[in-house]
Amino acid sequence: SQQGEEDPQALSIQEGENATMNCSYKTSINNLQWYRQNSGRGLVHLILIRSNEREKHSGRLRVTLDTSKKSSSLLITASRAADTASYFCATAPNSGNTPLVFGKGTRLSVIA
Amino acid sequence: DAGVIQSPRHEVTEMGQEVTLRCKPISGHNSLFWYRQTMMRGLELLIYFNNNVPIDDSGMPEDRFSAKMPNASFSTLKIQPSEPRDSAVYFCASSTADTQYFGPGTRLTVL
């Protein structure tokens, strides 16, 4: 069953703009991760944020986590056409080698 | 590093036939996960292994599905007999800690 719900389902922006995607989840977590999937490819890990962290940065990516609201956001700054992909949040109830529960994703289109 | 390797990349078969999907995890990773992705249901966990031992197979749809991991470098997911509703992309992922590394997937079409 789906744990995360991404919002919006689809997002279209111009190159250079910022893209924000949101994720809500239902149960307590150890960490939340964001993955990217290009069309016809596997998922690629982008960033992980633990339940005791509130914000994390990696290059043009910024992730926030609000455990009181059970929500997270992924911000991609200065978007590029190559950022066009589907983005998924995934939650882990425990640390270590446990299955992830994925949302249905946000389809991001960056128009050059 | 070659990453997670899956074969075949595409499989088209007829209803009732047996299908075997294969996965080679990243060397040194001790956990392996099988997921299925469809438009309607998104990404769903089917089964996962820790140190070659199946830990949770509650996501396996029914007895037609079975998975094995005979050693640390190989796993199979078998569907017998296959049905049109099994059409999906099947992903294998491996991990050694929190982050999972996905293979390119097998796109299965059952006619």
CSV table of C-alpha atoms in Angstrom, one decimal:
chain,number,residue,atom,x,y,z
A,1,SER,CA,0.0,0.0,0.0
A,2,GLN,CA,1.2,3.5,-0.7
A,3,GLN,CA,2.6,5.4,2.2
A,4,GLY,CA,3.6,8.6,0.5
A,5,GLU,CA,1.5,10.9,-1.6
A,6,GLU,CA,3.3,13.3,-3.8
A,7,ASP,CA,1.8,16.6,-4.8
A,8,PRO,CA,1.4,17.7,-7.5
A,9,GLN,CA,1.0,14.7,-9.7
A,10,ALA,CA,2.5,16.6,-12.6
A,11,LEU,CA,4.4,19.9,-12.9
A,12,SER,CA,5.6,21.8,-15.9
A,13,ILE,CA,8.0,24.7,-15.6
A,14,GLN,CA,10.4,26.7,-17.7
A,15,GLU,CA,14.1,26.1,-17.6
A,16,GLY,CA,15.8,28.2,-14.9
A,17,GLU,CA,12.7,28.2,-12.6
A,18,ASN,CA,12.5,26.4,-9.3
A,19,ALA,CA,10.5,23.2,-8.9
A,20,THR,CA,8.9,22.2,-5.6
A,21,MET,CA,7.4,18.8,-5.0
A,22,ASN,CA,5.7,17.7,-1.8
A,23,CYS,CA,5.2,14.4,-0.1
A,24,SER,CA,2.9,13.4,2.7
A,25,TYR,CA,3.1,10.1,4.6
A,26,LYS,CA,1.0,8.4,7.2
A,27,THR,CA,3.1,6.5,9.7
A,28,SER,CA,6.3,7.1,11.7
A,29,ILE,CA,9.5,6.9,9.8
A,30,ASN,CA,13.3,6.5,10.4
A,31,ASN,CA,14.1,8.3,7.2
A,32,LEU,CA,12.6,9.7,4.0
A,33,GLN,CA,14.3,9.5,0.6
A,34,TRP,CA,13.8,11.0,-2.8
A,35,TYR,CA,14.4,9.2,-6.0
A,36,ARG,CA,14.4,10.2,-9.6
A,37,GLN,CA,13.2,8.0,-12.5
A,38,ASN,CA,13.9,9.0,-16.1
A,39,SER,CA,11.5,7.5,-18.7
A,40,GLY,CA,12.1,3.8,-19.2
A,41,ARG,CA,14.8,3.6,-16.6
A,42,GLY,CA,15.3,2.5,-13.0
A,43,LEU,CA,15.2,4.8,-10.0
A,44,VAL,CA,18.2,6.8,-8.9
A,45,HIS,CA,18.7,7.8,-5.3
A,46,LEU,CA,18.9,11.6,-4.8
A,47,ILE,CA,18.9,12.4,-1.2
A,48,LEU,CA,18.1,10.9,2.3
A,49,ILE,CA,16.8,12.9,5.3
A,50,ARG,CA,16.5,11.3,8.7
A,51,SER,CA,13.6,11.8,11.1
A,52,ASN,CA,15.8,14.0,13.4
A,53,GLU,CA,16.8,16.3,10.5
A,54,ARG,CA,14.8,19.2,9.3
A,55,GLU,CA,16.6,20.3,6.1
A,56,LYS,CA,19.3,18.9,3.8
A,57,HIS,CA,21.0,20.2,0.7
A,58,SER,CA,22.8,18.4,-2.1
A,59,GLY,CA,23.8,20.6,-5.1
A,60,ARG,CA,20.7,22.1,-6.5
A,61,LEU,CA,18.5,20.0,-4.3
A,62,ARG,CA,17.0,21.1,-1.0
A,63,VAL,CA,14.8,18.7,1.1
A,64,THR,CA,12.8,19.6,4.1
A,65,LEU,CA,11.1,17.3,6.6
A,66,ASP,CA,8.4,18.1,9.0
A,67,THR,CA,7.7,15.0,11.1
A,68,SER,CA,4.9,16.8,13.1
A,69,LYS,CA,3.0,17.2,9.8
A,70,LYS,CA,4.3,14.0,8.3
A,71,SER,CA,5.4,15.9,5.2
A,72,SER,CA,8.5,16.6,3.1
A,73,SER,CA,9.3,18.8,0.2
A,74,LEU,CA,11.9,18.6,-2.6
A,75,LEU,CA,13.1,21.8,-4.1
A,76,ILE,CA,15.1,21.8,-7.3
A,77,THR,CA,16.6,25.2,-8.0
A,78,ALA,CA,17.5,26.6,-11.4
A,79,SER,CA,15.9,23.7,-13.2
A,80,ARG,CA,17.4,22.3,-16.4
A,81,ALA,CA,15.8,20.3,-19.2
A,82,ALA,CA,17.8,17.3,-18.0
A,83,ASP,CA,15.8,17.4,-14.7
A,84,THR,CA,12.7,16.2,-16.6
A,85,ALA,CA,11.8,13.0,-14.9
A,86,SER,CA,9.4,11.5,-12.3
A,87,TYR,CA,10.3,12.1,-8.7
A,88,PHE,CA,9.3,9.7,-5.9
A,89,CYS,CA,9.5,10.0,-2.2
A,90,ALA,CA,10.0,6.8,-0.2
A,91,THR,CA,9.8,6.2,3.5
A,92,ALA,CA,11.6,3.7,5.7
A,93,PRO,CA,10.2,2.7,9.0
A,94,ASN,CA,13.5,1.6,10.3
A,95,SER,CA,17.2,2.2,9.5
A,96,GLY,CA,19.2,-0.2,7.6
A,97,ASN,CA,18.1,-2.8,5.0
A,98,THR,CA,14.4,-2.4,5.1
A,99,PRO,CA,11.9,-2.0,2.3
A,100,LEU,CA,10.9,1.4,1.2
A,101,VAL,CA,7.3,2.5,0.7
A,102,PHE,CA,7.0,4.7,-2.4
A,103,GLY,CA,4.5,7.3,-3.4
A,104,LYS,CA,3.1,7.5,-6.9
A,105,GLY,CA,5.5,10.3,-7.9
A,106,THR,CA,5.5,13.7,-9.5
A,107,ARG,CA,6.1,14.0,-13.2
A,108,LEU,CA,8.3,17.1,-13.8
A,109,SER,CA,8.7,18.6,-17.2
A,110,VAL,CA,11.2,21.3,-17.7
A,111,ILE,CA,10.8,23.2,-20.9
A,112,ALA,CA,13.8,24.7,-22.6
B,1,ASP,CA,31.0,-0.8,-10.6
B,2,ALA,CA,28.4,-2.4,-13.0
B,3,GLY,CA,25.4,-1.6,-10.8
B,4,VAL,CA,22.4,-3.9,-10.5
B,5,ILE,CA,22.0,-6.0,-13.6
B,6,GLN,CA,18.6,-7.3,-14.7
B,7,SER,CA,17.7,-9.6,-17.5
B,8,PRO,CA,15.9,-9.7,-19.8
B,9,ARG,CA,15.1,-6.0,-20.3
B,10,HIS,CA,12.0,-6.8,-22.2
B,11,GLU,CA,9.8,-9.9,-22.2
B,12,VAL,CA,6.7,-10.6,-24.2
B,13,THR,CA,4.9,-13.8,-23.5
B,14,GLU,CA,1.6,-15.4,-23.9
B,15,MET,CA,-0.8,-16.0,-21.1
B,16,GLY,CA,-0.1,-19.3,-19.3
B,17,GLN,CA,3.6,-19.3,-20.0
B,18,GLU,CA,6.3,-19.4,-17.4
B,19,VAL,CA,8.4,-16.2,-17.0
B,20,THR,CA,11.7,-16.0,-15.2
B,21,LEU,CA,13.3,-12.6,-14.3
B,22,ARG,CA,16.9,-12.4,-13.2
B,23,CYS,CA,18.9,-10.0,-11.1
B,24,LYS,CA,22.5,-9.6,-10.1
B,25,PRO,CA,22.9,-7.3,-7.2
B,26,ILE,CA,25.9,-5.0,-6.6
B,27,SER,CA,28.8,-7.0,-5.1
B,28,GLY,CA,28.9,-6.6,-1.3
B,29,HIS,CA,25.3,-5.6,-0.9
B,30,ASN,CA,23.5,-7.9,1.5
B,31,SER,CA,19.9,-7.0,0.8
B,32,LEU,CA,17.9,-7.5,-2.3
B,33,PHE,CA,14.4,-6.2,-3.1
B,34,TRP,CA,12.0,-7.0,-5.9
B,35,TYR,CA,9.4,-4.3,-6.8
B,36,ARG,CA,6.7,-4.1,-9.4
B,37,GLN,CA,5.7,-0.8,-11.1
B,38,THR,CA,2.3,-0.2,-12.8
B,39,MET,CA,0.5,3.0,-13.7
B,40,MET,CA,-2.4,2.1,-11.4
B,41,ARG,CA,-0.6,0.9,-8.3
B,42,GLY,CA,2.8,2.6,-8.6
B,43,LEU,CA,5.8,0.9,-7.1
B,44,GLU,CA,5.0,-2.1,-4.8
B,45,LEU,CA,7.4,-4.3,-2.9
B,46,LEU,CA,7.0,-8.0,-3.8
B,47,ILE,CA,9.7,-9.6,-1.6
B,48,TYR,CA,13.0,-8.9,-0.1
B,49,PHE,CA,16.0,-10.9,1.1
B,50,ASN,CA,18.6,-10.2,3.7
B,51,ASN,CA,21.8,-12.3,3.4
B,52,ASN,CA,20.0,-14.5,0.8
B,53,VAL,CA,17.2,-15.3,3.2
B,54,PRO,CA,13.6,-14.2,2.3
B,55,ILE,CA,12.4,-11.9,5.0
B,56,ASP,CA,9.0,-10.7,3.8
B,57,ASP,CA,7.1,-12.0,0.9
B,58,SER,CA,3.7,-10.6,1.9
B,59,GLY,CA,3.7,-8.5,-1.3
B,60,MET,CA,3.8,-11.4,-3.6
B,61,PRO,CA,0.4,-11.3,-5.3
B,62,GLU,CA,-0.3,-15.0,-5.2
B,63,ASP,CA,1.1,-18.5,-5.5
B,64,ARG,CA,1.9,-18.0,-9.1
B,65,PHE,CA,4.8,-15.8,-8.0
B,66,SER,CA,8.0,-17.2,-6.5
B,67,ALA,CA,11.4,-15.8,-5.8
B,68,LYS,CA,14.8,-17.4,-4.9
B,69,MET,CA,18.2,-16.2,-4.0
B,70,PRO,CA,20.5,-19.2,-4.2
B,71,ASN,CA,23.6,-17.1,-3.5
B,72,ALA,CA,24.7,-13.5,-2.8
B,73,SER,CA,25.1,-12.6,-6.5
B,74,PHE,CA,21.9,-13.9,-8.1
B,75,SER,CA,18.2,-13.9,-7.6
B,76,THR,CA,15.2,-14.9,-9.7
B,77,LEU,CA,11.6,-14.0,-9.8
B,78,LYS,CA,9.3,-16.6,-11.5
B,79,ILE,CA,5.7,-16.3,-12.6
B,80,GLN,CA,4.0,-19.5,-13.5
B,81,PRO,CA,1.5,-19.4,-15.1
B,82,SER,CA,1.6,-15.8,-16.3
B,83,GLU,CA,-1.5,-13.7,-16.8
B,84,PRO,CA,-2.2,-10.4,-18.6
B,85,ARG,CA,-2.6,-8.6,-15.3
B,86,ASP,CA,1.1,-9.4,-14.5
B,87,SER,CA,2.1,-7.0,-17.2
B,88,ALA,CA,4.3,-4.4,-15.5
B,89,VAL,CA,7.9,-3.3,-15.0
B,90,TYR,CA,9.7,-5.4,-12.5
B,91,PHE,CA,12.6,-3.8,-10.6
B,92,CYS,CA,15.4,-5.4,-8.6
B,93,ALA,CA,17.2,-3.2,-6.1
B,94,SER,CA,20.1,-4.0,-3.7
B,95,SER,CA,21.4,-2.2,-0.6
B,96,THR,CA,24.0,-2.4,2.1
B,97,ALA,CA,22.4,0.3,4.3
B,98,ASP,CA,19.6,2.8,3.9
B,99,THR,CA,20.0,3.7,0.2
B,100,GLN,CA,18.7,1.3,-2.5
B,101,TYR,CA,20.3,0.9,-5.9
B,102,PHE,CA,17.9,0.0,-8.6
B,103,GLY,CA,18.4,-2.0,-11.8
B,104,PRO,CA,17.0,-0.9,-15.1
B,105,GLY,CA,14.0,-3.1,-14.8
B,106,THR,CA,12.3,-5.8,-16.9
B,107,ARG,CA,9.3,-4.7,-18.9
B,108,LEU,CA,7.0,-7.7,-18.9
B,109,THR,CA,4.0,-7.9,-21.3
B,110,VAL,CA,1.7,-10.9,-21.1
B,111,LEU,CA,-0.6,-11.2,-24.0
